[in-house]
Coordinates of C-alpha atoms in Angstrom, one line a residue:
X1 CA -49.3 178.1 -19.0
X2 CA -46.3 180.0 -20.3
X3 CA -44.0 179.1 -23.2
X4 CA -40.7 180.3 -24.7
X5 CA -40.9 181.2 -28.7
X6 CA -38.2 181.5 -31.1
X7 CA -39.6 183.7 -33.8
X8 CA -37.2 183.0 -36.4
X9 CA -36.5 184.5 -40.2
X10 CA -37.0 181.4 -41.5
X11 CA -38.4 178.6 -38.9
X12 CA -39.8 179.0 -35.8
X13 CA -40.3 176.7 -32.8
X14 CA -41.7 176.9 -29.1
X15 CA -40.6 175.4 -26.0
X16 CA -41.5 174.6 -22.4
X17 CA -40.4 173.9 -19.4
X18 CA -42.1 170.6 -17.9
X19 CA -40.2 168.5 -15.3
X20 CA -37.0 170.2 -14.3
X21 CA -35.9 170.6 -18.0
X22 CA -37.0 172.8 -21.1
X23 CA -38.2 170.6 -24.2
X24 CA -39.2 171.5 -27.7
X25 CA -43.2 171.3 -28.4
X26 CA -44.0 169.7 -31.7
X27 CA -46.5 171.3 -34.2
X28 CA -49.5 169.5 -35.2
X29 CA -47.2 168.0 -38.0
X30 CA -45.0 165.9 -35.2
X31 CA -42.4 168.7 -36.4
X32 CA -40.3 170.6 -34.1
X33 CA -39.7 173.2 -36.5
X34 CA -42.6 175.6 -38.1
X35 CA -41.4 177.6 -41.4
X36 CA -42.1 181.6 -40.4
X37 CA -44.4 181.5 -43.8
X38 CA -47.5 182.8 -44.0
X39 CA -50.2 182.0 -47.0
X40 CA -53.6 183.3 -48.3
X41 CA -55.9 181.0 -50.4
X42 CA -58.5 181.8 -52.5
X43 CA -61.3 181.0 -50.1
X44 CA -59.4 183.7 -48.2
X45 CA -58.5 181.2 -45.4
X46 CA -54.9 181.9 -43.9
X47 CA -52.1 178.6 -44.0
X48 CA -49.4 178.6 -41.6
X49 CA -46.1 176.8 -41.8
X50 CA -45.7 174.0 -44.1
X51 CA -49.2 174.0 -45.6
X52 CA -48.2 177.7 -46.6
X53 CA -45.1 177.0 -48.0
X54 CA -46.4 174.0 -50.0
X55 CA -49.0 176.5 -51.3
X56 CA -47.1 179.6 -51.9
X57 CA -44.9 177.2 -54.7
X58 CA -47.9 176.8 -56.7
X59 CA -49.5 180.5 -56.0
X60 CA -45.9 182.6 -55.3
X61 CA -48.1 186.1 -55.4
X62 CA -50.2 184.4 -52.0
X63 CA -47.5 183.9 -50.1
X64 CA -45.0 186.3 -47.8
X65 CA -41.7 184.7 -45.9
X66 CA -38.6 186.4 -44.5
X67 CA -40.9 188.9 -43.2
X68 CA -39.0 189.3 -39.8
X69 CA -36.6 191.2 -41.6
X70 CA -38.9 194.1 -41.7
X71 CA -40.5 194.2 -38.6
X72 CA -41.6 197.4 -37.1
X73 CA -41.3 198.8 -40.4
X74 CA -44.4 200.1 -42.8
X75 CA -43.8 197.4 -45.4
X76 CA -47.1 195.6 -46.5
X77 CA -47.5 192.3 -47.8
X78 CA -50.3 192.1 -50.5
X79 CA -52.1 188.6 -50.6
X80 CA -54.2 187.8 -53.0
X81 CA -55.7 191.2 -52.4
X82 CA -55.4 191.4 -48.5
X83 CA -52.8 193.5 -47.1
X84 CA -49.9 192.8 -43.8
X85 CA -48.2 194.4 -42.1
X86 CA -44.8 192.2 -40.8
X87 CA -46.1 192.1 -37.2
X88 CA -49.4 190.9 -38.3
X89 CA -47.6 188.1 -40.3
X90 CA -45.5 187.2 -37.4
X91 CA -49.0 187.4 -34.9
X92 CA -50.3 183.9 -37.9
X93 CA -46.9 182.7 -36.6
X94 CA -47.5 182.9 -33.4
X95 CA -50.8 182.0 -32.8
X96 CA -50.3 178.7 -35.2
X97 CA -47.6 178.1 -32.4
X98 CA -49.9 178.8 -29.4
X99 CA -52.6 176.7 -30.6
X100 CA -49.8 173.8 -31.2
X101 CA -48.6 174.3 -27.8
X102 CA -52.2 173.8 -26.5
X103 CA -52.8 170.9 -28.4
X104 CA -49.8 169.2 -27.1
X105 CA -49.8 170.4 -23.7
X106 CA -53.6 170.0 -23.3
X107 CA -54.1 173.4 -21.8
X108 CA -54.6 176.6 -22.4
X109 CA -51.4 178.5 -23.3
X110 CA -52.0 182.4 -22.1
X111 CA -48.1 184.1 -21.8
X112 CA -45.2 183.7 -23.6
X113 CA -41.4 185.0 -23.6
X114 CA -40.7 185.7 -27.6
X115 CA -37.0 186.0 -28.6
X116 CA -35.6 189.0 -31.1
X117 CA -32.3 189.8 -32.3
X118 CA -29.9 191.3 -30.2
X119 CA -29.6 194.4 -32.7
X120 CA -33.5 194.9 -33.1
X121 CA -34.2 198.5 -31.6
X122 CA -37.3 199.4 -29.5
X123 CA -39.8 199.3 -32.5
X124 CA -39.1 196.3 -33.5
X125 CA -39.2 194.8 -29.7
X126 CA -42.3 196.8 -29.3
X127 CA -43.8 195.1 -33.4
X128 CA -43.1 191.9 -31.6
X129 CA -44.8 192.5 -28.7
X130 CA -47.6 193.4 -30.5
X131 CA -47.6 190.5 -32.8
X132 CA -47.8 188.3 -29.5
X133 CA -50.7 190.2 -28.1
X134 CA -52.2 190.0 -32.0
X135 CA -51.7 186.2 -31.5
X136 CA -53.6 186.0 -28.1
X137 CA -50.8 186.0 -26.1
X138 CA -49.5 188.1 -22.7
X139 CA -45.9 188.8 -23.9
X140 CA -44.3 188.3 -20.3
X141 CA -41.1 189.7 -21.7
X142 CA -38.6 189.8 -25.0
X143 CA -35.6 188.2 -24.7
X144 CA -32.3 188.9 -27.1
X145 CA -31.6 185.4 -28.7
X146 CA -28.2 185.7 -27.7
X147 CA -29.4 185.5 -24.3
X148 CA -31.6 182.8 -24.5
X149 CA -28.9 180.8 -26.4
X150 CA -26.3 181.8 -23.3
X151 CA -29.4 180.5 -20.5
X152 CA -29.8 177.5 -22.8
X153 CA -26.3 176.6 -22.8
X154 CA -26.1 176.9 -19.0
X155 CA -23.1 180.1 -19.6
X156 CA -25.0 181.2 -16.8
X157 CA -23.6 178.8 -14.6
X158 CA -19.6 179.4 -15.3
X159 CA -17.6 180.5 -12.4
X160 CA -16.1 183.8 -12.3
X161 CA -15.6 185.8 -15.7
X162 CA -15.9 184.8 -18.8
X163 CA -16.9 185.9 -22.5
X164 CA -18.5 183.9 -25.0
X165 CA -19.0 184.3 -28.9
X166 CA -23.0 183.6 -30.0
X167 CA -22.3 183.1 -34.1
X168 CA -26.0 182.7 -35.2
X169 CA -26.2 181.8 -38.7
X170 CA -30.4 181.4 -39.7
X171 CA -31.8 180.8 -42.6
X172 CA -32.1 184.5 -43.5
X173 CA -29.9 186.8 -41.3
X174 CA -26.5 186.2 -39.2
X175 CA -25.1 188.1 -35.9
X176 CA -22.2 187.5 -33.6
X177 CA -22.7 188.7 -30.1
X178 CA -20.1 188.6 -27.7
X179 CA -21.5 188.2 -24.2
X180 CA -19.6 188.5 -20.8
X181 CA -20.6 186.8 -17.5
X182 CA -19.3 188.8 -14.4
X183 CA -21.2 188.7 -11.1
X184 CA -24.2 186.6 -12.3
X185 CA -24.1 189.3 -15.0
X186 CA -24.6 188.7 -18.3
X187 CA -23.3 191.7 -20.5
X188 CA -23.3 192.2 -24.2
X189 CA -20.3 193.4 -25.1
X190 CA -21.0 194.3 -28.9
X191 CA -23.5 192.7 -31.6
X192 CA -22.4 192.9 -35.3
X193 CA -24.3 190.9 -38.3
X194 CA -25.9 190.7 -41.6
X195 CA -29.5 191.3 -42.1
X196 CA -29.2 189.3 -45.4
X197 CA -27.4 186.4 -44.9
X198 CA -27.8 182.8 -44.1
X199 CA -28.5 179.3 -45.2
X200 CA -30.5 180.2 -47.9
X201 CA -27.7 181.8 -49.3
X202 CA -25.9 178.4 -49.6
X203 CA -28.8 177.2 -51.5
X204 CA -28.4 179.7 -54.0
X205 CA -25.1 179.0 -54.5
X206 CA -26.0 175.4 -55.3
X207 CA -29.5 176.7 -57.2
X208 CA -27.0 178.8 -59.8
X209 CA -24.4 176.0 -59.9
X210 CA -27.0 174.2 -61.8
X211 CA -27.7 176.6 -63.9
X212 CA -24.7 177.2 -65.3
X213 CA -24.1 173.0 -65.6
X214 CA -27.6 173.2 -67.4
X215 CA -26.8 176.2 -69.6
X216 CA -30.1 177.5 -68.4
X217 CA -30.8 181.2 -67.9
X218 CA -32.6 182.4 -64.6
X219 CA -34.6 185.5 -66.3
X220 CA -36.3 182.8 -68.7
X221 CA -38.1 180.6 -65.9
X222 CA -41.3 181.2 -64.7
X223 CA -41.6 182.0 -60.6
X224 CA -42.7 178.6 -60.2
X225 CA -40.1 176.9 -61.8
X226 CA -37.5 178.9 -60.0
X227 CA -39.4 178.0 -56.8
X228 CA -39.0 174.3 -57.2
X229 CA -35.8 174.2 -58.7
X230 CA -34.6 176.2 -55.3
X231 CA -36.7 173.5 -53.2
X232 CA -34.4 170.9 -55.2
X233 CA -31.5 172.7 -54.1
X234 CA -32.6 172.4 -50.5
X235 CA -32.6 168.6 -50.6
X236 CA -29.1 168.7 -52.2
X237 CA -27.2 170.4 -49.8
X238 CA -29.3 168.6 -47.1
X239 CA -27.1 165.6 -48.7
X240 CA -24.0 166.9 -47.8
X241 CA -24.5 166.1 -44.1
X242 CA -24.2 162.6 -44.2
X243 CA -21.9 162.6 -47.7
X244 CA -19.1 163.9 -49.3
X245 CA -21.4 164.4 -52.4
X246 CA -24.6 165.0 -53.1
X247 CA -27.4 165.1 -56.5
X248 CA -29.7 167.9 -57.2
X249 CA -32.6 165.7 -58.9
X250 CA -35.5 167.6 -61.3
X251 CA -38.1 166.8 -63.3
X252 CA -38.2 169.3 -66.2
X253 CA -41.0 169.5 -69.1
X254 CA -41.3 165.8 -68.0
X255 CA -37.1 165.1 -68.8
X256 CA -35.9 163.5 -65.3
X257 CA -32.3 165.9 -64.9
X258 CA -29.4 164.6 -62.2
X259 CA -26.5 166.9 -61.5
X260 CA -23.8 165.4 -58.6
X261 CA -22.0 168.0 -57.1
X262 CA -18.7 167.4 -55.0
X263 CA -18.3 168.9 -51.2
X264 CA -15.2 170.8 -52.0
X265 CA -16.9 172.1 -55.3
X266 CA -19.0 173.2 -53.2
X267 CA -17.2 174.5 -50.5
X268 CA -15.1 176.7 -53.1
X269 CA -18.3 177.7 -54.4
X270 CA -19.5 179.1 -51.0
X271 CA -16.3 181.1 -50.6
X272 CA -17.4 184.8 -50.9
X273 CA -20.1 183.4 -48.4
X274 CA -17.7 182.6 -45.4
X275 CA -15.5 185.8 -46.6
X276 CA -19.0 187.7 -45.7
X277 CA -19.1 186.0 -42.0
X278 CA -15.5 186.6 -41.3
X279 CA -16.7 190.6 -41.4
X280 CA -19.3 190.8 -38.9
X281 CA -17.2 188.4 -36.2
X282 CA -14.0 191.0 -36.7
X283 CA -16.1 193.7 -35.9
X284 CA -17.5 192.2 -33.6
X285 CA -14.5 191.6 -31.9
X286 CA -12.9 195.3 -32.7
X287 CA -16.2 196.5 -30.9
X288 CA -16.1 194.9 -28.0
X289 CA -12.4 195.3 -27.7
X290 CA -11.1 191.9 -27.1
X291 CA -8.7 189.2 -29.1
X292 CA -10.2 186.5 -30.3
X293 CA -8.0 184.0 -27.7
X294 CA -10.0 186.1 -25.0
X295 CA -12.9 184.3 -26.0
X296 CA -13.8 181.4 -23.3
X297 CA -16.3 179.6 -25.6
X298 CA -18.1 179.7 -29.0
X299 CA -22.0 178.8 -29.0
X300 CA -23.3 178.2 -32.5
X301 CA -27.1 178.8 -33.0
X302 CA -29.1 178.6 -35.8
X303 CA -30.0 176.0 -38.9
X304 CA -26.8 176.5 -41.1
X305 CA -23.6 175.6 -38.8
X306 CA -25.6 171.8 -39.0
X307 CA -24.1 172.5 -42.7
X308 CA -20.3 170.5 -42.3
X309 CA -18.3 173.0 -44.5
X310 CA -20.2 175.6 -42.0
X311 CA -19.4 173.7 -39.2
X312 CA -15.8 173.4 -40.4
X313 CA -15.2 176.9 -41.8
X314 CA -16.1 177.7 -37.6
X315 CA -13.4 175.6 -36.4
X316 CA -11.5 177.0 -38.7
X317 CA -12.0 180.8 -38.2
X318 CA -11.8 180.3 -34.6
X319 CA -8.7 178.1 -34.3
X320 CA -11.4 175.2 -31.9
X321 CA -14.4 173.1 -32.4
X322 CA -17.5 175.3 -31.1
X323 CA -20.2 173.4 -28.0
X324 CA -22.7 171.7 -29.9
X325 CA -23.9 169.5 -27.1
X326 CA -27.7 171.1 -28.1
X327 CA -29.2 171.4 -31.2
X328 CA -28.2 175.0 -33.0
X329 CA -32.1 174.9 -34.3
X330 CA -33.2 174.4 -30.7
X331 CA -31.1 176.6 -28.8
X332 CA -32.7 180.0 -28.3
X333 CA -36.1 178.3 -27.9
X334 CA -35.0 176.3 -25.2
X335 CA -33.7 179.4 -23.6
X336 CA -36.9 181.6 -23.8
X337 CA -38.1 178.6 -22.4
X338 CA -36.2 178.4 -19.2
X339 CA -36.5 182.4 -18.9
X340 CA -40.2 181.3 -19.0

């Protein structure tokens, strides 16, 4: 059996194709998405995912995420006295996923197709493969996620020539690819981006909003303290998708603490955030040598355009609502899947 993989910064998620169609496999947790976090516990038994995460708030110094950022690189990530490299990281990742496949699918999973950035250069292609052989896996090919986000989308399918904008905003990192189809040939034109950007980023912003509405000072909380405070954060800007408000809720040194923050507070708040995307997508566009009303369609990818001042900041920047008929989450998965 073969299976697409998003191996993402932040989340990842595996697909297959079953039926005519691709569809997402859950994990083990009835989940579709896996956090890219890797733990060790003091039995020395690895945690994968969730478990991980939920671990690593109470033991920070056991736990690694964001670790994709550094793949193919020297880094090592010391573990309660065990050291990784990135692509051994990722290869926990990846197996955690394989063995969820399996479970789900009731078969052996053997080969995969493992999506990377579009700017990740041969090392880090050839780290990923490795991590997927690492994980048990025959790494059938690696796949740029703007690519699999174009497949997904069916771009493939357009008649005669067009170009299309892939904005890919993760949890950790954001690119802009601009892609065009001529001659069932799918070319990327340019790839621009931020290695340190994404929705994290927004939860800072709301994290140190409360901070300053608390008078407290970030250098005088502990690790863990800061860890759940930013977990708080989470949950609050998670509110702004179904309201125009939201509250950040805390227990601290058993005092119950609300702050209610307002979307456009919020949004002005986020400001030097969006002023960092428009960069990439300019030069994106400089590169490739095209005007933005060149641009046939804009595919969002990704956790953080499900964000509304995201989302509206988009249709904004590029003057028309961007296709969202699949999930941004889901996108590039469901195109390693069909490449699969």
């Amino acid at each position: 059996m073969i299976i697409g993989i998003d191996l993402g910064t932040t989340n990842s998620l595996a697909a297959c194709f079953q039926d005519g169609r691709a569809c997402i496999i859950p994990n083990r947790l009835r989940k579709n998405l896996t956090p890219s976090v890797v733990a060790v516990d003091e039995k020395a038994q690895i945690l994968v995912g969730e478990t991980a995460r939920e671990y690593g708030r109470l033991h920070p110094g056991r736990m690694a995420e964001v670790f994709k950022r550094f793949m193919g690189s020297e880094r090592q990530y010391d573990l309660g006295g065990h050291k990784f490299r990135p692509e051994d990281l990722s290869a926990m990742v990846l197996r955690s996923l394989k063995e969820d496949a399996e479970s789900f699918l009731g078969e052996e999973v053997t080969e995969a197709v493992i999506s990377v950035p579009a700017y990740f250069n041969d090392s880090r292609r050839k780290a990923t493969k490795r991590a997927g052989e690492l994980a048990g896996l025959k790494v059938e090919r690696i796949i740029s996620e703007p690519t699999a986000a174009a497949i997904a989308y069916g771009l493939y399918e357009k008649k005669g020539a067009s170009k299309f904008l892939v904005f890919d905003l993760g949890g950790g990192t954001f690119d802009v690819s601009i892609l065009e189809m001529y001659d069932n040939i799918l070319e990327v034109r340019a790839v621009a981006g931020d290695n340190f950007l994404g929705g994290e980023d927004f939860t800072e912003v709301l994290y140190q909003l409360f901070l300053k509405r608390r008078g407290l000072e970030e250098e005088t909380l502990s690790l863990k303290t800061r860890l759940y405070l930013k977990k708080q954060a989470e949950l609050c800007k998670l509110g702004f998708s179904e309201e125009r408000s939201s509250v950040m809720r805390c227990v601290m040194d058993g005092e119950e603490w609300e702050e209610t923050f307002k979307i456009s507070e919020y949004e002005e708040a986020c400001a030097p955030l969006f002023e960092k995307i428009r960069k990439p997508v300019k030069r994106s566009l400089s590169d490739a040598g095209i005007r933005l009303s060149q641009i046939d369609e804009v595919v969002l990818v990704g956790g953080a355009p499900k964000l509304p001042i995201v989302r509206q900041f988009i249709s904004r920047l590029f003057r028309r609502v961007p296709d969202t008929h699949i999930n941004p989450d889901e996108a590039v998965a469901l195109g390693a899947a069909i490449q699969a």
